XYZ file of C-alpha atoms in Angstrom:
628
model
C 17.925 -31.841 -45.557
C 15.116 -31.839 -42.493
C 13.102 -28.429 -42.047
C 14.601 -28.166 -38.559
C 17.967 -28.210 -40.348
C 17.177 -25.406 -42.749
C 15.223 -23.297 -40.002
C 16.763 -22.448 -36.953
C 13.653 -22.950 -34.408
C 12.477 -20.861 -31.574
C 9.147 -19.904 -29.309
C 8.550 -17.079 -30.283
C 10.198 -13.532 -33.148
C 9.901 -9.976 -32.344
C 10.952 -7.605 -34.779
C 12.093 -4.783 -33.448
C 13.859 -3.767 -30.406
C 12.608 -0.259 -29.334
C 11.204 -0.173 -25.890
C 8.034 -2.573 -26.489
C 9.785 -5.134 -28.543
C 12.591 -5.529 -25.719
C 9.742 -4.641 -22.662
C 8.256 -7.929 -24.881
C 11.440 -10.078 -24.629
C 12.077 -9.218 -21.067
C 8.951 -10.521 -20.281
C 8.797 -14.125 -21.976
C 11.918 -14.435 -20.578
C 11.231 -14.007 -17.241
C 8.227 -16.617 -18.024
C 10.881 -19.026 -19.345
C 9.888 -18.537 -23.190
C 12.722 -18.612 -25.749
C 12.578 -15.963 -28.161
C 14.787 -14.020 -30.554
C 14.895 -10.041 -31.196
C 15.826 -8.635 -34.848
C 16.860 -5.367 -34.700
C 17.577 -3.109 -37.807
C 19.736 -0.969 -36.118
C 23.171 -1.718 -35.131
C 22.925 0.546 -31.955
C 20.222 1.780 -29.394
C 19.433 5.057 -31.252
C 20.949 8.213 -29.435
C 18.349 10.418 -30.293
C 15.837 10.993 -27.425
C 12.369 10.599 -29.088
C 9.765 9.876 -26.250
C 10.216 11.541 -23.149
C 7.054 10.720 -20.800
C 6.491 7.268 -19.146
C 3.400 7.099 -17.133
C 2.661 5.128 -13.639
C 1.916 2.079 -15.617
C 5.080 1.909 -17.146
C 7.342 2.583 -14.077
C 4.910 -0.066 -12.829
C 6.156 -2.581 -15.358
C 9.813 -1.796 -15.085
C 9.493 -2.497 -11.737
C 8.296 -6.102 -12.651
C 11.337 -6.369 -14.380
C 13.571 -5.821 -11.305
C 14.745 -1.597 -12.642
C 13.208 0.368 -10.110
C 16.375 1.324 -8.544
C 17.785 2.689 -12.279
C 14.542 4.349 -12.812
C 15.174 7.610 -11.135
C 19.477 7.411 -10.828
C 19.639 6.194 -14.711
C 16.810 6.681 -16.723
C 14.496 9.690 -15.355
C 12.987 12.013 -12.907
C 9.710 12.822 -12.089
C 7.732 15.737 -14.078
C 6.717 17.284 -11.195
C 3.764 19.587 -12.153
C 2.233 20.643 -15.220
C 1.389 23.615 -15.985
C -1.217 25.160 -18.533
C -0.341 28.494 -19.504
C -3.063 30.724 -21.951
C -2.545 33.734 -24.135
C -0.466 34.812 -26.342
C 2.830 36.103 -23.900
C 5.988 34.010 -24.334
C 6.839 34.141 -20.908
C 6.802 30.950 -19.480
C 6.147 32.099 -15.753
C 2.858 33.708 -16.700
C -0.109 32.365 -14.001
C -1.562 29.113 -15.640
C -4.669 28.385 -16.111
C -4.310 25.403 -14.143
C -1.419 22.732 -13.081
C -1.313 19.399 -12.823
C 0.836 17.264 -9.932
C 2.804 14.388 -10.982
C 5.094 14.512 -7.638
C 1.436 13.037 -6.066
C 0.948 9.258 -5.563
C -2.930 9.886 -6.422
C -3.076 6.681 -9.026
C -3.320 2.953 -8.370
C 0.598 2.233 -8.714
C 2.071 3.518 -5.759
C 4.537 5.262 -8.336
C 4.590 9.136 -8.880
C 1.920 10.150 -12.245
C 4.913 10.754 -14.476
C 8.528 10.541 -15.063
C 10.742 12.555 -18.181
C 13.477 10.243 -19.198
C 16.171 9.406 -21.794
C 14.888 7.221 -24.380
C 18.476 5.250 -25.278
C 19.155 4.760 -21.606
C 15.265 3.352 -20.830
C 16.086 0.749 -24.107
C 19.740 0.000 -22.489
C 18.261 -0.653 -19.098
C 15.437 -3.035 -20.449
C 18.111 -4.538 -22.820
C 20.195 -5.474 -19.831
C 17.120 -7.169 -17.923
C 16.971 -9.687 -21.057
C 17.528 -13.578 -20.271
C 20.596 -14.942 -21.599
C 18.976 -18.384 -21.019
C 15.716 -17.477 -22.992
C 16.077 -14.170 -24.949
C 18.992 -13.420 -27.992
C 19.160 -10.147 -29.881
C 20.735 -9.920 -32.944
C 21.094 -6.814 -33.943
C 22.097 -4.880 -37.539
C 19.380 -7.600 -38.545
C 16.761 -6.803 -41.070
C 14.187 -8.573 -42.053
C 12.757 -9.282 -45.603
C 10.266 -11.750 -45.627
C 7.717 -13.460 -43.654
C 5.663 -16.241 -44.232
C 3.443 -18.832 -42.027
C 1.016 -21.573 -42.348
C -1.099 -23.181 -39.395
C 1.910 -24.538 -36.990
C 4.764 -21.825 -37.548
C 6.031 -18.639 -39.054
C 8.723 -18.143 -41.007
C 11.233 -15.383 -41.566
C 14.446 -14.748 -43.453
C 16.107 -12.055 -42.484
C 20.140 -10.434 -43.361
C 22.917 -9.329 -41.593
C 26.759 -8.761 -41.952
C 26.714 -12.560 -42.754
C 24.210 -12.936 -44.751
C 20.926 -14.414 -44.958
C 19.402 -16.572 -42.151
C 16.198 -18.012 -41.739
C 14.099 -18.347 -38.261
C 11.271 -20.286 -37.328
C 8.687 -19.126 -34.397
C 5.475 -20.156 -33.202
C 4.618 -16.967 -33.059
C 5.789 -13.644 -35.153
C 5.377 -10.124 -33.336
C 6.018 -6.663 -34.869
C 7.071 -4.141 -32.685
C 8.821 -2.555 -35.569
C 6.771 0.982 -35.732
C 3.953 2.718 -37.843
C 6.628 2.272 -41.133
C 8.020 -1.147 -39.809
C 7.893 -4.238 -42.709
C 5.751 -6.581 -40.604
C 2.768 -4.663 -40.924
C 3.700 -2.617 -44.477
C 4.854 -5.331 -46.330
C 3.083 -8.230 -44.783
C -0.455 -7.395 -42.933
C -1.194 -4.725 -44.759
C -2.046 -7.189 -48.180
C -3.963 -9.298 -45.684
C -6.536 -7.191 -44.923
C -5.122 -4.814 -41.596
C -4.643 -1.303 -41.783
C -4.118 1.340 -39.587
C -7.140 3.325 -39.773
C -8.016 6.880 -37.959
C -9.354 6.953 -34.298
C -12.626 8.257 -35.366
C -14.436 8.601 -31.315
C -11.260 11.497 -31.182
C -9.248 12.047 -34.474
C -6.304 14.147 -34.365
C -3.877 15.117 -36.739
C -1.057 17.794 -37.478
C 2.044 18.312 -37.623
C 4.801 19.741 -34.775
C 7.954 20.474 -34.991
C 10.275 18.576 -31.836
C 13.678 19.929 -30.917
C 15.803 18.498 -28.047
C 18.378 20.752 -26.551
C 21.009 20.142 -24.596
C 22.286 22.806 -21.944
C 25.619 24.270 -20.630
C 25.081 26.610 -17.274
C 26.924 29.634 -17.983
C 28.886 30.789 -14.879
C 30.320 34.199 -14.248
C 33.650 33.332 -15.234
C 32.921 31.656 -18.679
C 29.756 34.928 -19.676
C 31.340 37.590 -17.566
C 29.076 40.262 -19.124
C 25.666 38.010 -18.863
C 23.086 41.371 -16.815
C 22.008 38.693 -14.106
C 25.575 38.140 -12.322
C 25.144 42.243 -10.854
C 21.667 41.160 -10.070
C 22.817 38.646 -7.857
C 21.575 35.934 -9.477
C 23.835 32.212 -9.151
C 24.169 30.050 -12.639
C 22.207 27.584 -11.773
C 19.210 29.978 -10.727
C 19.807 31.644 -13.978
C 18.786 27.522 -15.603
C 16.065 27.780 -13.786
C 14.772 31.056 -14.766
C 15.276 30.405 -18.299
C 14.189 26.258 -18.620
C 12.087 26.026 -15.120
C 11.968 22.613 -14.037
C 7.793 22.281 -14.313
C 6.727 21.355 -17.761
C 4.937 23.676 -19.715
C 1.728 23.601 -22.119
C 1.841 26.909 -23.817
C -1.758 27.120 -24.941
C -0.765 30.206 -27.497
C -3.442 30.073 -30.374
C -1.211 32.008 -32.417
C 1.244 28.964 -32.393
C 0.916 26.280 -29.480
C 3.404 24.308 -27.966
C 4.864 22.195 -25.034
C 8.181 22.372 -23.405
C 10.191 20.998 -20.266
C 13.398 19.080 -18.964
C 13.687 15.494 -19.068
C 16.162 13.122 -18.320
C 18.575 13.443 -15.038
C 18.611 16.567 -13.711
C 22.408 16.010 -14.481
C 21.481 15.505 -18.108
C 20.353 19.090 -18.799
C 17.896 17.933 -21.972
C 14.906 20.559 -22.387
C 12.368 19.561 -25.139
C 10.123 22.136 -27.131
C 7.472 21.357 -29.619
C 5.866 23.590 -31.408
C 2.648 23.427 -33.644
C 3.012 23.752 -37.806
C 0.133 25.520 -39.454
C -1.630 24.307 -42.280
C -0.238 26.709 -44.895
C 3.720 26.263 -43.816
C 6.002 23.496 -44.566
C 7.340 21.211 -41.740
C 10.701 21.370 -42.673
C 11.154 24.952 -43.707
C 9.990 25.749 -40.066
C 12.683 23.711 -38.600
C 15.111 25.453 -39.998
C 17.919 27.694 -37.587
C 16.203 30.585 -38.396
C 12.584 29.794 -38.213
C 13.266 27.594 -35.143
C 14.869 30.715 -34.003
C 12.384 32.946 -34.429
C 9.400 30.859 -32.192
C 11.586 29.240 -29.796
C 14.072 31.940 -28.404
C 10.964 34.487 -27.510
C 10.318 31.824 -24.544
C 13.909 32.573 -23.458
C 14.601 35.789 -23.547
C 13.180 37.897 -20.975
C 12.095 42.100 -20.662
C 14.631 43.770 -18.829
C 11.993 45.095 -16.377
C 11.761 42.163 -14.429
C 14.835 42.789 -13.354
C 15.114 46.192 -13.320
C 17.373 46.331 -16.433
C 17.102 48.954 -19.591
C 17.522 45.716 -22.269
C 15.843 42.245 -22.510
C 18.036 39.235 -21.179
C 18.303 36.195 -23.625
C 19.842 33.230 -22.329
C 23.455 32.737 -23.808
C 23.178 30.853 -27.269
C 26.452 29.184 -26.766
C 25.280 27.612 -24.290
C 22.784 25.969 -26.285
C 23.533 22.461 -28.198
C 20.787 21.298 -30.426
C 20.477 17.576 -30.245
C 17.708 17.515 -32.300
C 15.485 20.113 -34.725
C 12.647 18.085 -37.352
C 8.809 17.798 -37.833
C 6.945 15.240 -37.420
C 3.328 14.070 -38.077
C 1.538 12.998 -35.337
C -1.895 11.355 -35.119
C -4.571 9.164 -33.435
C -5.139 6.111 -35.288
C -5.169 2.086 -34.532
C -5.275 -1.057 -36.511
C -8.415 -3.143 -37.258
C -6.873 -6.109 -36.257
C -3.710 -6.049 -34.574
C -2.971 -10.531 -35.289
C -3.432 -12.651 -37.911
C -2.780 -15.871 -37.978
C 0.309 -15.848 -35.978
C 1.735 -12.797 -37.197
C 1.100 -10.418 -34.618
C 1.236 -6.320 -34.178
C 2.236 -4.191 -30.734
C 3.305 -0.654 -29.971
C 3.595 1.552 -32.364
C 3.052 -1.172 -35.467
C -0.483 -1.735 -34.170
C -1.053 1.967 -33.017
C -0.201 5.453 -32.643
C -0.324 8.119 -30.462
C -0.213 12.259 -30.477
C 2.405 13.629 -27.791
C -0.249 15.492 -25.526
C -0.026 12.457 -22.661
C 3.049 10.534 -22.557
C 0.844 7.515 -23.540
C 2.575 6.327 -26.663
C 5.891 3.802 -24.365
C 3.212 3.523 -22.029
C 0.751 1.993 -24.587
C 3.506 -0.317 -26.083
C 4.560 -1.691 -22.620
C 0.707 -2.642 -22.294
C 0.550 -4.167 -25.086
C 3.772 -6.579 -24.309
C 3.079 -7.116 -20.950
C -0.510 -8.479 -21.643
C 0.439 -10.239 -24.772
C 3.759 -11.644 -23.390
C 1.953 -14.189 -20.666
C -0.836 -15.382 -23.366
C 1.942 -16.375 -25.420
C 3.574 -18.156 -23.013
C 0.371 -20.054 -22.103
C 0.304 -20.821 -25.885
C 3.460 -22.136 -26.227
C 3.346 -24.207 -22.929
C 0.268 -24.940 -22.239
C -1.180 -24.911 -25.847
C 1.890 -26.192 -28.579
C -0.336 -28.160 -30.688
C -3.718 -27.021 -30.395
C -4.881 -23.802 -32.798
C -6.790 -22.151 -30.159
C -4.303 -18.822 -30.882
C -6.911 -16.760 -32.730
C -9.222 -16.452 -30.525
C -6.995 -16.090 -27.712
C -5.355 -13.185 -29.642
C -8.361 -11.684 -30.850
C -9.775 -11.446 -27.081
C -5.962 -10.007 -26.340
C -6.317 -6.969 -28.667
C -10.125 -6.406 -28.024
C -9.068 -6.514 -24.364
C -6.557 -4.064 -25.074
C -8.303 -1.340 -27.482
C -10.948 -0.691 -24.301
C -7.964 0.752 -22.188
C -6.726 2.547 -26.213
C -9.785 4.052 -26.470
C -9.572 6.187 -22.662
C -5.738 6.612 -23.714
C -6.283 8.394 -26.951
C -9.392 10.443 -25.544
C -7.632 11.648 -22.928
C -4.618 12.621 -24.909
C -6.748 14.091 -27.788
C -8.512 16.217 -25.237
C -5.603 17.534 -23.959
C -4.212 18.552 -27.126
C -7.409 20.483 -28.584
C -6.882 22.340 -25.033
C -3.426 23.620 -25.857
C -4.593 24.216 -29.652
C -7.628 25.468 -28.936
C -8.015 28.863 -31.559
C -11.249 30.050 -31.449
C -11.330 33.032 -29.283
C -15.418 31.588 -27.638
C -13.684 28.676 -26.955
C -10.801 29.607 -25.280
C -13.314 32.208 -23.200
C -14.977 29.253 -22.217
C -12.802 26.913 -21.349
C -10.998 29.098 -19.246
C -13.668 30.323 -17.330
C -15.162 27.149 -16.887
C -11.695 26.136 -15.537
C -11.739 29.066 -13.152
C -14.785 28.120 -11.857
C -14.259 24.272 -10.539
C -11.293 25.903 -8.958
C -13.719 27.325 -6.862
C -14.818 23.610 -5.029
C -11.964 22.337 -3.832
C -12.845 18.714 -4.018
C -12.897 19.758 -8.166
C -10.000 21.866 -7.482
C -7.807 18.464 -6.098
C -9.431 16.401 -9.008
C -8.309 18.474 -11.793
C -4.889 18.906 -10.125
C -4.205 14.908 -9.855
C -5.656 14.267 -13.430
C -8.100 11.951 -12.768
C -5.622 9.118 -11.793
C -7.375 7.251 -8.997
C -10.759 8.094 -10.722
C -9.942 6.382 -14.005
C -9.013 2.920 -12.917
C -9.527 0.392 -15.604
C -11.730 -1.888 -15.567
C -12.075 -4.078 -19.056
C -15.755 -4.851 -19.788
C -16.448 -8.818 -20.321
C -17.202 -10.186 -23.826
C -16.616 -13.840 -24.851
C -13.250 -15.408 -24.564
C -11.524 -12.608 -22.199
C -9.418 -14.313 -19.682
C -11.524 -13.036 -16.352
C -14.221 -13.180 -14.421
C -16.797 -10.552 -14.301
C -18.859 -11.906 -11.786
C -16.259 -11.913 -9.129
C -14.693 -8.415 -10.177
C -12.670 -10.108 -12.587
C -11.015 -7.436 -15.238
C -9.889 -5.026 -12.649
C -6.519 -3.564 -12.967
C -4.948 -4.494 -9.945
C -4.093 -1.562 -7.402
C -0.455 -1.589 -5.715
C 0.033 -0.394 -2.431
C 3.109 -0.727 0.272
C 3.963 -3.484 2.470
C 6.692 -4.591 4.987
C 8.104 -7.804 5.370
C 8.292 -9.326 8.961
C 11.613 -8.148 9.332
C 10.537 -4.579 8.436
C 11.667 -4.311 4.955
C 9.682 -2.306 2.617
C 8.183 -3.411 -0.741
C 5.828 -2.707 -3.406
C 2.739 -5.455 -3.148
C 3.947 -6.392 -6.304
C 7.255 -7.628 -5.439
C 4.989 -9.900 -3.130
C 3.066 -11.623 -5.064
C 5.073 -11.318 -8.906
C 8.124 -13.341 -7.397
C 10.262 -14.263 -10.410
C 10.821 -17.525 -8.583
C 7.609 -18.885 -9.642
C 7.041 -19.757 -13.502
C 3.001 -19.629 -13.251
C 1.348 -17.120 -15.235
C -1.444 -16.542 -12.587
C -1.138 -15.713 -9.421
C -2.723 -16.030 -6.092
C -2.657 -13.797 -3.221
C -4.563 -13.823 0.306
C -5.492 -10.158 1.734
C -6.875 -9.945 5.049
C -8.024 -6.897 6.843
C -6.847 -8.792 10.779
C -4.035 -11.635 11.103
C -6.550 -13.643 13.566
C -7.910 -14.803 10.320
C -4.604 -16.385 9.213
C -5.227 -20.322 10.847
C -8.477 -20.021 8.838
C -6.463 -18.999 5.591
C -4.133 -21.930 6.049
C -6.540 -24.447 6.431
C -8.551 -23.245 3.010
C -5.351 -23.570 1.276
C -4.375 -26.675 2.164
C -4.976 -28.587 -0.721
C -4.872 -25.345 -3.132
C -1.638 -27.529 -4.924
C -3.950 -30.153 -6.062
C -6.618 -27.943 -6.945
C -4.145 -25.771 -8.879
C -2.567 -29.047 -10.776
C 0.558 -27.650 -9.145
C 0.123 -23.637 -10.293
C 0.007 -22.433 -6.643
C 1.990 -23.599 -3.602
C 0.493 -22.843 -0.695
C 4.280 -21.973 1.270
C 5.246 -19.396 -0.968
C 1.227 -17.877 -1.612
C 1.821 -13.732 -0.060
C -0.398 -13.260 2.306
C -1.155 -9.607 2.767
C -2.208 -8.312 6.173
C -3.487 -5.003 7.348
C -3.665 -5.243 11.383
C -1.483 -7.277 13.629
C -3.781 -7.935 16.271
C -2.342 -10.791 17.489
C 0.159 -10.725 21.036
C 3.105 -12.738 18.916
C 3.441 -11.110 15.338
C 3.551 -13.872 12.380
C 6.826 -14.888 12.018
C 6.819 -16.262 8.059
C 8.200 -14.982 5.102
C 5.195 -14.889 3.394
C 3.262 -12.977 5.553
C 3.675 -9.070 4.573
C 1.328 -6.234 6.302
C 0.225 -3.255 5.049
C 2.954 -0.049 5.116
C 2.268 3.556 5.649
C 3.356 6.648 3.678
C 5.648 7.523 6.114
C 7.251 3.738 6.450
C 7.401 4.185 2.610
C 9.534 7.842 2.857
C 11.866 6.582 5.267
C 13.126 3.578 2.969
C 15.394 3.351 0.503
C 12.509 2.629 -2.450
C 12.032 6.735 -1.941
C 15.146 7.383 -2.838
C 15.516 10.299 -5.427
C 11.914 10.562 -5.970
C 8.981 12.780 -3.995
C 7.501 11.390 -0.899
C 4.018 10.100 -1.290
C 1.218 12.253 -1.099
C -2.706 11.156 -0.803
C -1.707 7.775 -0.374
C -4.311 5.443 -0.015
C -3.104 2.242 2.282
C -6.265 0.747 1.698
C -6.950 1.054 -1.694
C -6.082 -2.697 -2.349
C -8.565 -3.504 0.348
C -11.276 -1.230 -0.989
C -10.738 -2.161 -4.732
C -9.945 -6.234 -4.949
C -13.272 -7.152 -2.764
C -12.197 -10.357 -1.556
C -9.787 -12.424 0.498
C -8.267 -14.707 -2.136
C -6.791 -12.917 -5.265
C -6.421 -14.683 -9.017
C -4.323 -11.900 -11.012
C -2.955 -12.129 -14.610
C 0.981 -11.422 -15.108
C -0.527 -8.215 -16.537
C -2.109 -6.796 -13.000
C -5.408 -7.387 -13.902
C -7.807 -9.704 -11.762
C -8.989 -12.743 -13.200
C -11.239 -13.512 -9.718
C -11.729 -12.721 -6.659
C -12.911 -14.755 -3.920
C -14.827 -14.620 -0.825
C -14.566 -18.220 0.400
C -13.581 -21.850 -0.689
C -16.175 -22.085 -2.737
C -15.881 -19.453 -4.836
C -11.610 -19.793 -5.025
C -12.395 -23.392 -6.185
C -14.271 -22.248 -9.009
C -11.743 -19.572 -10.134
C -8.996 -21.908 -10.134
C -11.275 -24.657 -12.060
C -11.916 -21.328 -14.732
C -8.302 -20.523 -14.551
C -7.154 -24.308 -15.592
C -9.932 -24.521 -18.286
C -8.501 -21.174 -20.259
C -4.727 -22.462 -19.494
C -4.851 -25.627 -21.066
C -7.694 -25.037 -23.255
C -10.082 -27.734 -22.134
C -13.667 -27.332 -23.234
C -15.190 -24.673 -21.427
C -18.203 -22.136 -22.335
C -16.483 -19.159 -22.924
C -19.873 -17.264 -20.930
C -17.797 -18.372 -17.436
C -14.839 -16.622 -18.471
């Protein structure tokens, strides 16, 4: 018996199907790459775990064609977030300071940050899965992996039995305790070691709570019914809709909704000191005792003789258990072809909704190198050096990740009485500027656009602003439909895995723009085709407007509002229209299937080179590695 007939063959494994191993699948899929998801599990797990999904991931949902489920299925935005000091367990004391995710301050055109439902995100990106290039298998666990220099192997059981696969490629997306990186990387030499520029570790307790409105007819003798007060005002006295970081020394904690606003889910994590046990504090009573100060309130403030807690039978607890959580990344996150992402390569404490957000990076960046690998690249062993530039790549966008969110957290657990002096009075005072003031209320989102710094092997080019993430704006088609720019030039009817896009400031330039890219097939080998290239316009200047498909100009705010993409989430506000214009720096665009630009071109010239640098790295030819 052959190999092929003992090994059933495919592109490329991913164990695990959380949201980066299927964000992973999705993706190859859409690049016409056959691979195969084992999942332990026989179900998406119920239990909502993560809860925050930055710009970036919205971003990357949207590349998958959910942006209409993202805010009628899967979430809503956080709105703002506010930092609240001292000891009081009222959760309407002044903050220190909030923070507005309703704003479209970033580089996305999406709002900073949505809560959703963790099982419905996973069902959603399970349903944008290729039946022609993707199969999971689920209730499948895998118990051993093995490889040499063409192939990796793994055997792995289910209700039938055992089964062995054969990939090109192996990728574990199967957690921090997952078996491709305990029972196989680990004994080759990777380990997942502590963030040292911004340790953190301790451990919270997270409950998720599900909420029934009381009404007068089902809590006739609930105080706030005389005071006039309707049942859903009473929800929104007692779980406001703003997210909350209760920077209590004495015990500090976070807390919000998430999910539809139909859903009702409120999460509330709260800090374990060193000298108590996880567990013990999650108990009814101890959970009891620090959670339901935050909702019950003194009778004064509403002119009442007794406090007003919020009906506990109305209360469902969904969820009530510690957890450890910590900064801390692999050395290496591939070996041979045995490869790490998400949560398996890295991890992530909860003060930043970065952990999905990380994972989704990590696929969507590693997703098109693979493809080039296994279509470009079958025979050749170039892989590990193409991987290792992947994960370098990727640990310089890690490191501002788990800063940030490390900073945020020794904020909200600061204990030192100095400290906390300090901080909030140093807060007070850049409140005072109100150029500061807007800064610290957007987070830094426009301010903090990646940019990867060159070293050898990394797929861009630095010299024409090559490693930029790629901003996205709003356009409208000729016929006055509305898109993101991304929908423009990521078309899932081309297969290439870069991809070029014109942006001019005036369409009088367009007849010279045609006449560059007149031979841009040949130049290309066939990647681009100059009919279907977007060309991305911000005046019209012209008597007879452009009359081609791919021709899109430049969309205001208030275009934006008025169409149906603003459906069920906040209007933009501080929109930049020409923030692609201001960032990319040239008229013809290379870009990566990961939204970061490879080159970016002022002329012929120039665009002729990018495209010879872009074939080299594709196909592997021999290139030095300093003109990437």
């Amino acid at each position: 018996m052959s190999v092929d007939e003992l090994w059933e063959t495919t592109d490329v494994v991913i164990c695990g199907c959380g949201p980066t191993g299927a964000l992973l699948s999705a993706y190859l899929g859409r690049m016409g790459v056959h691979n195969i998801v084992l999942e332990r599990e026989p179900e998406i797990t119920t239990d909502p775990r993560g809860i925050a999904l930055d710009d970036d991931g919205i971003r990357f949902l949207q590349g998958l064609g959910l942006y209409d489920a993202v805010y009628t299925k899967i979430g809503t935005c956080m709105g703002k977030f506010k930092f609240i000091g001292g000891t009081t367990s009222d959760m309407h004391t002044r903050p220190i300071f909030d923070m507005d995710h309703n704003t479209t301050t970033g580089v996305t055109g999406h709002v900073g940050m949505i809560g959703h439902k963790q099982p419905v995100l996973e069902s959603q990106i399970r349903s944008a899965l290729s039946s022609s290039f993707c199969s999971l298998r689920c209730n499948s666990a895998v118990v051993q992996i093995d490889e040499d220099e063409e192939w990796t192997y793994c055997t792995y059981h289910d209700s039938d039995g055992e089964h062995r696969l054969r990939g090109r490629f192996f990728v574990g997306a199967d957690g921090k305790t997952g078996y491709t990186r305990k029972q196989y990387l680990e004994a080759r030499g990777i380990k997942l070691e502590k963030f040292h520029e911004a340790f953190y570790e301790e451990t919270w307790v997270a409950l998720n709570w599900r909420i029934t409105i009381p009404t007068p007819r089902s809590h006739p003798s609930f105080p706030l019914w005389k005071a006039g007060y309707s049942p859903e005002q009473v929800y929104d006295l007692f779980f406001p809709p703003e997210f909350r970081f209760l920077c209590n020394p004495e015990r500090p904690a976070v807390c919000g909704r998430f999910g539809l606003p139909t859903d009702r889910l409120w999460r509330f994590e709260y800090l374990i000191q060193k000298d108590e046990d996880g567990y013990a504090m999650a108990e009814p009573e101890a959970m009891r005792g620090i959670v339901y100060p935050y909702i019950t309130h003194s009778g004064s403030r509403y002119k009442l003789a007794e406090d007003v807690q919020f009906p506990e039978d109305c209360i469902e607890v969904l969820r009530c258990r510690p957890f450890t959580f910590s900064s801390r990344t692999c050395n290496m996150w591939a070996k041979g072809r045995v490869i790490l992402c998400g949560d398996a390569a890295h991890v992530f404490p909860p003060f930043g909704g970065q952990g999905i957000a990380s994972g989704f990076r990590d696929a969507i960046s590693l997703s098109w190198r693979l493809a080039m690998l296994c279509r470009y690249q079958p025979t050749d062993n170039n892989h590990h050096q193409i991987l290792k530039a992947w994960y370098e790549e990727r640990k310089q966008q890690l490191a501002l990740s788990l800063a940030t969110t490390v900073a945020n957290g020794r904020m909200v657990c600061e204990t030192d009485p100095l400290k906390i002096f300090l901080r909030d009075w140093y807060i007070w005072l850049i409140q005072l500027i109100p150029s500061w003031r807007k800064q610290l209320q957007r987070g830094h989102r426009k301010d903090a656009l990646l940019r990867y710094k060159h070293s050898n092997g990394m797929p861009f080019i630095p010299d024409l602003n090559g490693g930029l993430y790629l901003p996205q704006v709003y356009c409208r088609t000729t016929t006055g439909e509305i898109l993101f720019t991304d929908d423009t030039i990521y078309s899932p009817n081309s297969k290439s895995l870069f991809r070029l896009f014109v942006y001019l400031q005036d369409s009088s330039d367009l007849s010279s723009i045609q006449n560059t890219l007149q031979d841009i097939e040949t130049w290309s080998r066939g990647e681009f085709n100059r009919t279907t290239i977007p060309i991305i316009v911000e005046n019209t200047t012209t008597t007879e407007p452009p009359n081609e498909p791919n021709i899109f100009q430049i969309a205001t705010a208030e275009e934006f509002s008025n169409s149906p993409l603003c459906n069920n989430r906040p209007k933009p506000l501080d929109y930049d229209p020409f923030l692609l214009r201001n960032q990319v720096q040239g008229r013809y665009v290379i870009v990566r299937m990961d939204r970061i630009i490879f080159a970016s071109c002022m002329d012929e010239k120039e665009l002729q080179k990018a495209t010879q640098s872009m074939l080299d790295y594709l196909h592997a030819d021999v290139v030095s590695t300093s003109k990437l």
